[in-house]
Amino acid sequence: MEPRFTRGEYWLLETVVENEWDIPVLIDSDLELHLNKKGHGLTREALVETLHRLLSSGLIYAETRFMFSEEVLDFISTAEQIELALDESKAWNGVPENERKITYYGLTQEGGAQWEAFAAPDWQRYIIAGFGFLDDTEDIIWEMICADKDWLEKYFESQRYYEPETIVLESVARDYIAPWQATYWKQLDGAHRIRFRDPDESKQETSPPSFPDMGYFNRLWCAWR
């Protein structure tokens, strides 16, 4: 049977399909600006109830860490803990960033499976575009990854067409990686990768190339976004 979600439940699940999200931002007045999409539309009380319901159902997890750290300080499971997590940013004033505690939430494997059953994503057409480091060095290189080789080439060609100045053609290299950790919860057997350098290396850390508009590619990757 296809899973049924309330609008708020689906919004919260869909928001963390690709990356975890910090819980305090869910009540930020600039939430829609942060996420570049319509907000969840929930009152604070309804937000706490919905997060708690998803936690209790095993569809999401929530854990507290220091900012910029992977070490888990605490696991969140109660409505009272969610209430406290929503207000974490109020305690950050004057605290160094690396000492700030923040609670993130993300999809469990079951949550991911139920989201997939509803949203019907085509993972073969899922694309990641961003920067990485070359051969365990500090040399920054830009890369695009997708399980479907032809789809990846279409994306790369759109980059070459719309922003040719962002690619050093002599640096373009293609390879295959297996397995591929597409998101923090989803692993695929493998994927094709295209890597290249930015012509202006002096600006790599502050001015990354603007990759092609993902709107077209996202619409064909997933039925419900």
PDB file of C-alpha atoms in Angstrom:
ATOM      1  CA  MET A   1       0.000   0.000   0.000  1.00  0.00           C
ATOM      2  CA  GLU A   2       1.256   3.466  -0.888  1.00  0.00           C
ATOM      3  CA  PRO A   3       2.117   5.460   2.266  1.00  0.00           C
ATOM      4  CA  ARG A   4      -0.068   8.363   3.280  1.00  0.00           C
ATOM      5  CA  PHE A   5       1.384  11.557   4.680  1.00  0.00           C
ATOM      6  CA  THR A   6      -0.051  14.819   5.886  1.00  0.00           C
ATOM      7  CA  ARG A   7       1.242  17.886   4.055  1.00  0.00           C
ATOM      8  CA  GLY A   8       3.478  18.721   7.020  1.00  0.00           C
ATOM      9  CA  GLU A   9       4.876  15.191   7.245  1.00  0.00           C
ATOM     10  CA  TYR A  10       5.730  15.076   3.577  1.00  0.00           C
ATOM     11  CA  TRP A  11       7.289  18.553   3.689  1.00  0.00           C
ATOM     12  CA  LEU A  12       9.558  17.526   6.552  1.00  0.00           C
ATOM     13  CA  LEU A  13      10.565  14.274   4.850  1.00  0.00           C
ATOM     14  CA  GLU A  14      11.160  15.804   1.424  1.00  0.00           C
ATOM     15  CA  THR A  15      13.265  18.630   2.900  1.00  0.00           C
ATOM     16  CA  VAL A  16      15.934  16.186   4.107  1.00  0.00           C
ATOM     17  CA  VAL A  17      16.039  13.834   1.117  1.00  0.00           C
ATOM     18  CA  GLU A  18      19.461  15.095   0.025  1.00  0.00           C
ATOM     19  CA  ASN A  19      20.912  16.529   3.230  1.00  0.00           C
ATOM     20  CA  GLU A  20      20.172  16.658   6.942  1.00  0.00           C
ATOM     21  CA  TRP A  21      18.671  19.903   8.203  1.00  0.00           C
ATOM     22  CA  ASP A  22      19.025  21.724  11.499  1.00  0.00           C
ATOM     23  CA  ILE A  23      15.848  21.822  13.553  1.00  0.00           C
ATOM     24  CA  PRO A  24      16.130  25.440  14.857  1.00  0.00           C
ATOM     25  CA  VAL A  25      15.867  26.758  11.286  1.00  0.00           C
ATOM     26  CA  LEU A  26      12.390  25.205  10.981  1.00  0.00           C
ATOM     27  CA  ILE A  27      10.994  28.183  12.926  1.00  0.00           C
ATOM     28  CA  ASP A  28      13.269  30.797  11.343  1.00  0.00           C
ATOM     29  CA  SER A  29      11.419  33.734   9.794  1.00  0.00           C
ATOM     30  CA  ASP A  30      13.650  33.359   6.718  1.00  0.00           C
ATOM     31  CA  LEU A  31      12.977  29.622   6.331  1.00  0.00           C
ATOM     32  CA  GLU A  32      11.646  29.929   2.783  1.00  0.00           C
ATOM     33  CA  LEU A  33      14.688  31.977   1.799  1.00  0.00           C
ATOM     34  CA  HIS A  34      17.046  29.388   3.317  1.00  0.00           C
ATOM     35  CA  LEU A  35      15.362  26.515   1.479  1.00  0.00           C
ATOM     36  CA  ASN A  36      14.233  28.362  -1.641  1.00  0.00           C
ATOM     37  CA  LYS A  37      10.782  26.800  -1.429  1.00  0.00           C
ATOM     38  CA  LYS A  38       7.425  27.213   0.271  1.00  0.00           C
ATOM     39  CA  GLY A  39       7.502  26.705   4.039  1.00  0.00           C
ATOM     40  CA  HIS A  40       5.835  23.914   6.008  1.00  0.00           C
ATOM     41  CA  GLY A  41       2.923  26.145   7.105  1.00  0.00           C
ATOM     42  CA  LEU A  42       2.775  24.536  10.555  1.00  0.00           C
ATOM     43  CA  THR A  43       2.291  26.304  13.856  1.00  0.00           C
ATOM     44  CA  ARG A  44       4.995  25.650  16.428  1.00  0.00           C
ATOM     45  CA  GLU A  45       2.711  23.225  18.277  1.00  0.00           C
ATOM     46  CA  ALA A  46       1.856  21.349  15.090  1.00  0.00           C
ATOM     47  CA  LEU A  47       5.531  21.290  14.045  1.00  0.00           C
ATOM     48  CA  VAL A  48       6.546  19.678  17.337  1.00  0.00           C
ATOM     49  CA  GLU A  49       3.710  17.142  17.068  1.00  0.00           C
ATOM     50  CA  THR A  50       4.610  16.280  13.470  1.00  0.00           C
ATOM     51  CA  LEU A  51       8.333  15.892  14.164  1.00  0.00           C
ATOM     52  CA  HIS A  52       7.550  13.735  17.193  1.00  0.00           C
ATOM     53  CA  ARG A  53       5.181  11.562  15.142  1.00  0.00           C
ATOM     54  CA  LEU A  54       7.825  11.008  12.463  1.00  0.00           C
ATOM     55  CA  LEU A  55      10.436  10.210  15.122  1.00  0.00           C
ATOM     56  CA  SER A  56       8.119   7.776  16.897  1.00  0.00           C
ATOM     57  CA  SER A  57       7.327   6.081  13.574  1.00  0.00           C
ATOM     58  CA  GLY A  58      11.026   5.566  12.859  1.00  0.00           C
ATOM     59  CA  LEU A  59      10.931   7.639   9.659  1.00  0.00           C
ATOM     60  CA  ILE A  60      13.418  10.265  10.843  1.00  0.00           C
ATOM     61  CA  TYR A  61      16.166  10.546  13.433  1.00  0.00           C
ATOM     62  CA  ALA A  62      17.302  13.635  15.314  1.00  0.00           C
ATOM     63  CA  GLU A  63      20.688  14.040  16.962  1.00  0.00           C
ATOM     64  CA  THR A  64      22.591  16.834  18.651  1.00  0.00           C
ATOM     65  CA  ARG A  65      26.165  17.596  17.625  1.00  0.00           C
ATOM     66  CA  PHE A  66      28.612  20.449  17.884  1.00  0.00           C
ATOM     67  CA  MET A  67      28.493  22.595  14.784  1.00  0.00           C
ATOM     68  CA  PHE A  68      31.033  21.308  12.200  1.00  0.00           C
ATOM     69  CA  SER A  69      31.399  18.018  14.113  1.00  0.00           C
ATOM     70  CA  GLU A  70      30.173  14.486  13.372  1.00  0.00           C
ATOM     71  CA  GLU A  71      30.341  13.394  17.025  1.00  0.00           C
ATOM     72  CA  VAL A  72      26.836  12.715  18.358  1.00  0.00           C
ATOM     73  CA  LEU A  73      26.210  14.294  21.748  1.00  0.00           C
ATOM     74  CA  ASP A  74      22.604  13.212  22.214  1.00  0.00           C
ATOM     75  CA  PHE A  75      19.708  11.523  20.421  1.00  0.00           C
ATOM     76  CA  ILE A  76      16.361  13.304  20.420  1.00  0.00           C
ATOM     77  CA  SER A  77      13.148  11.313  20.903  1.00  0.00           C
ATOM     78  CA  THR A  78      10.621  13.256  22.983  1.00  0.00           C
ATOM     79  CA  ALA A  79       8.385  16.258  22.299  1.00  0.00           C
ATOM     80  CA  GLU A  80      10.087  18.105  25.154  1.00  0.00           C
ATOM     81  CA  GLN A  81      13.499  17.603  23.548  1.00  0.00           C
ATOM     82  CA  ILE A  82      12.161  18.860  20.212  1.00  0.00           C
ATOM     83  CA  GLU A  83      10.869  22.006  21.945  1.00  0.00           C
ATOM     84  CA  LEU A  84      14.327  22.648  23.374  1.00  0.00           C
ATOM     85  CA  ALA A  85      15.999  21.956  20.019  1.00  0.00           C
ATOM     86  CA  LEU A  86      13.832  24.540  18.265  1.00  0.00           C
ATOM     87  CA  ASP A  87      15.224  27.222  20.595  1.00  0.00           C
ATOM     88  CA  GLU A  88      18.897  26.176  20.485  1.00  0.00           C
ATOM     89  CA  SER A  89      20.009  29.211  18.490  1.00  0.00           C
ATOM     90  CA  LYS A  90      18.982  31.502  21.383  1.00  0.00           C
ATOM     91  CA  ALA A  91      21.911  30.145  23.381  1.00  0.00           C
ATOM     92  CA  TRP A  92      24.517  30.771  20.674  1.00  0.00           C
ATOM     93  CA  ASN A  93      25.167  34.440  21.408  1.00  0.00           C
ATOM     94  CA  GLY A  94      28.834  34.838  22.312  1.00  0.00           C
ATOM     95  CA  VAL A  95      29.581  31.117  21.888  1.00  0.00           C
ATOM     96  CA  PRO A  96      32.292  30.191  19.331  1.00  0.00           C
ATOM     97  CA  GLU A  97      30.810  28.410  16.313  1.00  0.00           C
ATOM     98  CA  ASN A  98      32.661  25.156  16.948  1.00  0.00           C
ATOM     99  CA  GLU A  99      31.218  25.053  20.498  1.00  0.00           C
ATOM    100  CA  ARG A 100      27.608  25.627  19.498  1.00  0.00           C
ATOM    101  CA  LYS A 101      25.290  22.663  19.957  1.00  0.00           C
ATOM    102  CA  ILE A 102      22.793  22.073  17.180  1.00  0.00           C
ATOM    103  CA  THR A 103      20.226  19.358  16.551  1.00  0.00           C
ATOM    104  CA  TYR A 104      19.863  17.967  13.037  1.00  0.00           C
ATOM    105  CA  TYR A 105      17.224  15.642  11.659  1.00  0.00           C
ATOM    106  CA  GLY A 106      17.366  13.309   8.691  1.00  0.00           C
ATOM    107  CA  LEU A 107      15.747  10.315   7.043  1.00  0.00           C
ATOM    108  CA  THR A 108      16.172   6.813   8.391  1.00  0.00           C
ATOM    109  CA  GLN A 109      16.354   3.976   5.890  1.00  0.00           C
ATOM    110  CA  GLU A 110      12.648   3.324   6.490  1.00  0.00           C
ATOM    111  CA  GLY A 111      11.845   6.999   6.066  1.00  0.00           C
ATOM    112  CA  GLY A 112      13.788   7.050   2.823  1.00  0.00           C
ATOM    113  CA  ALA A 113      11.979   3.949   1.557  1.00  0.00           C
ATOM    114  CA  GLN A 114       8.566   5.431   2.340  1.00  0.00           C
ATOM    115  CA  TRP A 115       9.497   8.733   0.700  1.00  0.00           C
ATOM    116  CA  GLU A 116      10.629   6.789  -2.385  1.00  0.00           C
ATOM    117  CA  ALA A 117       7.357   4.858  -2.513  1.00  0.00           C
ATOM    118  CA  PHE A 118       5.450   8.125  -2.642  1.00  0.00           C
ATOM    119  CA  ALA A 119       7.770  10.374  -4.659  1.00  0.00           C
ATOM    120  CA  ALA A 120       8.911   7.769  -7.225  1.00  0.00           C
ATOM    121  CA  PRO A 121      12.441   9.136  -7.811  1.00  0.00           C
ATOM    122  CA  ASP A 122      14.539   7.889 -10.711  1.00  0.00           C
ATOM    123  CA  TRP A 123      17.931   7.555  -9.041  1.00  0.00           C
ATOM    124  CA  GLN A 124      19.578   6.824 -12.379  1.00  0.00           C
ATOM    125  CA  ARG A 125      18.963  10.468 -13.258  1.00  0.00           C
ATOM    126  CA  TYR A 126      19.972  11.983  -9.936  1.00  0.00           C
ATOM    127  CA  ILE A 127      22.864  14.429 -10.377  1.00  0.00           C
ATOM    128  CA  ILE A 128      25.284  15.891  -7.858  1.00  0.00           C
ATOM    129  CA  ALA A 129      27.324  18.890  -8.987  1.00  0.00           C
ATOM    130  CA  GLY A 130      29.856  20.590  -6.752  1.00  0.00           C
ATOM    131  CA  PHE A 131      33.489  20.619  -5.758  1.00  0.00           C
ATOM    132  CA  GLY A 132      35.790  17.971  -4.381  1.00  0.00           C
ATOM    133  CA  PHE A 133      39.451  17.481  -3.670  1.00  0.00           C
ATOM    134  CA  LEU A 134      41.784  15.849  -6.154  1.00  0.00           C
ATOM    135  CA  ASP A 135      43.412  12.580  -5.083  1.00  0.00           C
ATOM    136  CA  ASP A 136      43.408  13.305  -1.345  1.00  0.00           C
ATOM    137  CA  THR A 137      45.161  16.632  -1.854  1.00  0.00           C
ATOM    138  CA  GLU A 138      44.000  20.176  -1.163  1.00  0.00           C
ATOM    139  CA  ASP A 139      43.655  20.889  -4.882  1.00  0.00           C
ATOM    140  CA  ILE A 140      40.031  21.806  -5.576  1.00  0.00           C
ATOM    141  CA  ILE A 141      38.377  20.308  -8.609  1.00  0.00           C
ATOM    142  CA  TRP A 142      34.770  20.606  -9.800  1.00  0.00           C
ATOM    143  CA  GLU A 143      32.773  17.490 -10.488  1.00  0.00           C
ATOM    144  CA  MET A 144      29.416  16.191 -11.695  1.00  0.00           C
ATOM    145  CA  ILE A 145      28.185  12.692 -10.827  1.00  0.00           C
ATOM    146  CA  CYS A 146      25.261  10.645 -12.125  1.00  0.00           C
ATOM    147  CA  ALA A 147      24.478   6.934 -12.489  1.00  0.00           C
ATOM    148  CA  ASP A 148      23.219   7.434 -16.069  1.00  0.00           C
ATOM    149  CA  LYS A 149      26.185   8.244 -18.320  1.00  0.00           C
ATOM    150  CA  ASP A 150      24.137   9.798 -21.144  1.00  0.00           C
ATOM    151  CA  TRP A 151      22.142  11.963 -18.719  1.00  0.00           C
ATOM    152  CA  LEU A 152      25.376  13.179 -17.141  1.00  0.00           C
ATOM    153  CA  GLU A 153      26.786  14.090 -20.533  1.00  0.00           C
ATOM    154  CA  LYS A 154      23.652  16.133 -21.303  1.00  0.00           C
ATOM    155  CA  TYR A 155      24.126  18.025 -18.075  1.00  0.00           C
ATOM    156  CA  PHE A 156      27.800  18.617 -18.805  1.00  0.00           C
ATOM    157  CA  GLU A 157      27.025  19.847 -22.306  1.00  0.00           C
ATOM    158  CA  SER A 158      24.562  22.360 -20.878  1.00  0.00           C
ATOM    159  CA  GLN A 159      27.352  23.621 -18.635  1.00  0.00           C
ATOM    160  CA  ARG A 160      29.671  23.964 -21.629  1.00  0.00           C
ATOM    161  CA  TYR A 161      26.991  25.780 -23.605  1.00  0.00           C
ATOM    162  CA  TYR A 162      25.779  28.239 -20.979  1.00  0.00           C
ATOM    163  CA  GLU A 163      28.991  28.814 -19.014  1.00  0.00           C
ATOM    164  CA  PRO A 164      31.991  27.738 -21.131  1.00  0.00           C
ATOM    165  CA  GLU A 165      34.283  30.109 -19.241  1.00  0.00           C
ATOM    166  CA  THR A 166      33.959  27.991 -16.091  1.00  0.00           C
ATOM    167  CA  ILE A 167      35.671  24.929 -17.603  1.00  0.00           C
ATOM    168  CA  VAL A 168      39.275  24.276 -18.573  1.00  0.00           C
ATOM    169  CA  LEU A 169      38.618  21.777 -21.352  1.00  0.00           C
ATOM    170  CA  GLU A 170      42.129  20.309 -21.154  1.00  0.00           C
ATOM    171  CA  SER A 171      41.413  19.321 -17.545  1.00  0.00           C
ATOM    172  CA  VAL A 172      38.174  17.410 -18.210  1.00  0.00           C
ATOM    173  CA  ALA A 173      38.410  13.797 -17.028  1.00  0.00           C
ATOM    174  CA  ARG A 174      35.822  11.025 -16.835  1.00  0.00           C
ATOM    175  CA  ASP A 175      35.758   7.974 -14.601  1.00  0.00           C
ATOM    176  CA  TYR A 176      33.447   5.553 -12.813  1.00  0.00           C
ATOM    177  CA  ILE A 177      33.051   5.217  -9.047  1.00  0.00           C
ATOM    178  CA  ALA A 178      31.559   2.210  -7.273  1.00  0.00           C
ATOM    179  CA  PRO A 179      29.687   2.157  -5.031  1.00  0.00           C
ATOM    180  CA  TRP A 180      28.299   5.690  -5.039  1.00  0.00           C
ATOM    181  CA  GLN A 181      26.942   7.318  -1.874  1.00  0.00           C
ATOM    182  CA  ALA A 182      24.353   9.473  -3.629  1.00  0.00           C
ATOM    183  CA  THR A 183      22.984  10.941  -0.376  1.00  0.00           C
ATOM    184  CA  TYR A 184      23.710  10.352   3.305  1.00  0.00           C
ATOM    185  CA  TRP A 185      21.116   7.537   3.340  1.00  0.00           C
ATOM    186  CA  LYS A 186      21.050   6.286  -0.264  1.00  0.00           C
ATOM    187  CA  GLN A 187      23.816   4.244  -1.885  1.00  0.00           C
ATOM    188  CA  LEU A 188      23.839   3.155  -5.533  1.00  0.00           C
ATOM    189  CA  ASP A 189      25.963   0.447  -7.155  1.00  0.00           C
ATOM    190  CA  GLY A 190      28.012   3.032  -9.038  1.00  0.00           C
ATOM    191  CA  ALA A 191      28.004   6.243 -11.042  1.00  0.00           C
ATOM    192  CA  HIS A 192      29.825   8.120 -13.780  1.00  0.00           C
ATOM    193  CA  ARG A 193      31.836  11.215 -12.893  1.00  0.00           C
ATOM    194  CA  ILE A 194      33.114  14.184 -14.869  1.00  0.00           C
ATOM    195  CA  ARG A 195      35.771  16.382 -13.264  1.00  0.00           C
ATOM    196  CA  PHE A 196      37.351  19.638 -14.416  1.00  0.00           C
ATOM    197  CA  ARG A 197      39.178  22.706 -13.178  1.00  0.00           C
ATOM    198  CA  ASP A 198      37.961  26.270 -12.851  1.00  0.00           C
ATOM    199  CA  PRO A 199      40.093  28.610 -15.017  1.00  0.00           C
ATOM    200  CA  ASP A 200      40.446  31.149 -12.195  1.00  0.00           C
ATOM    201  CA  GLU A 201      41.933  29.016  -9.442  1.00  0.00           C
ATOM    202  CA  SER A 202      42.466  32.058  -7.233  1.00  0.00           C
ATOM    203  CA  LYS A 203      38.695  32.351  -6.808  1.00  0.00           C
ATOM    204  CA  GLN A 204      37.899  28.695  -6.277  1.00  0.00           C
ATOM    205  CA  GLU A 205      37.240  28.939  -2.566  1.00  0.00           C
ATOM    206  CA  THR A 206      34.973  31.991  -2.774  1.00  0.00           C
ATOM    207  CA  SER A 207      33.430  32.024  -6.254  1.00  0.00           C
ATOM    208  CA  PRO A 208      32.452  28.538  -7.461  1.00  0.00           C
ATOM    209  CA  PRO A 209      31.179  28.194 -11.026  1.00  0.00           C
ATOM    210  CA  SER A 210      27.424  28.478 -11.361  1.00  0.00           C
ATOM    211  CA  PHE A 211      26.242  25.089 -12.536  1.00  0.00           C
ATOM    212  CA  PRO A 212      23.338  24.843 -15.009  1.00  0.00           C
ATOM    213  CA  ASP A 213      19.803  25.377 -13.730  1.00  0.00           C
ATOM    214  CA  MET A 214      18.837  22.106 -12.049  1.00  0.00           C
ATOM    215  CA  GLY A 215      15.113  22.763 -12.460  1.00  0.00           C
ATOM    216  CA  TYR A 216      14.752  20.822 -15.709  1.00  0.00           C
ATOM    217  CA  PHE A 217      16.881  17.924 -14.500  1.00  0.00           C
ATOM    218  CA  ASN A 218      15.152  17.789 -11.100  1.00  0.00           C
ATOM    219  CA  ARG A 219      11.717  17.644 -12.670  1.00  0.00           C
ATOM    220  CA  LEU A 220      12.706  14.518 -14.563  1.00  0.00           C
ATOM    221  CA  TRP A 221      14.528  12.968 -11.586  1.00  0.00           C
ATOM    222  CA  CYS A 222      11.645  12.940  -9.168  1.00  0.00           C
ATOM    223  CA  ALA A 223       7.871  12.992  -9.602  1.00  0.00           C
ATOM    224  CA  TRP A 224       7.120  14.840  -6.363  1.00  0.00           C
ATOM    225  CA  ARG A 225       9.444  17.596  -5.147  1.00  0.00           C
TER     226      ARG A 225
END
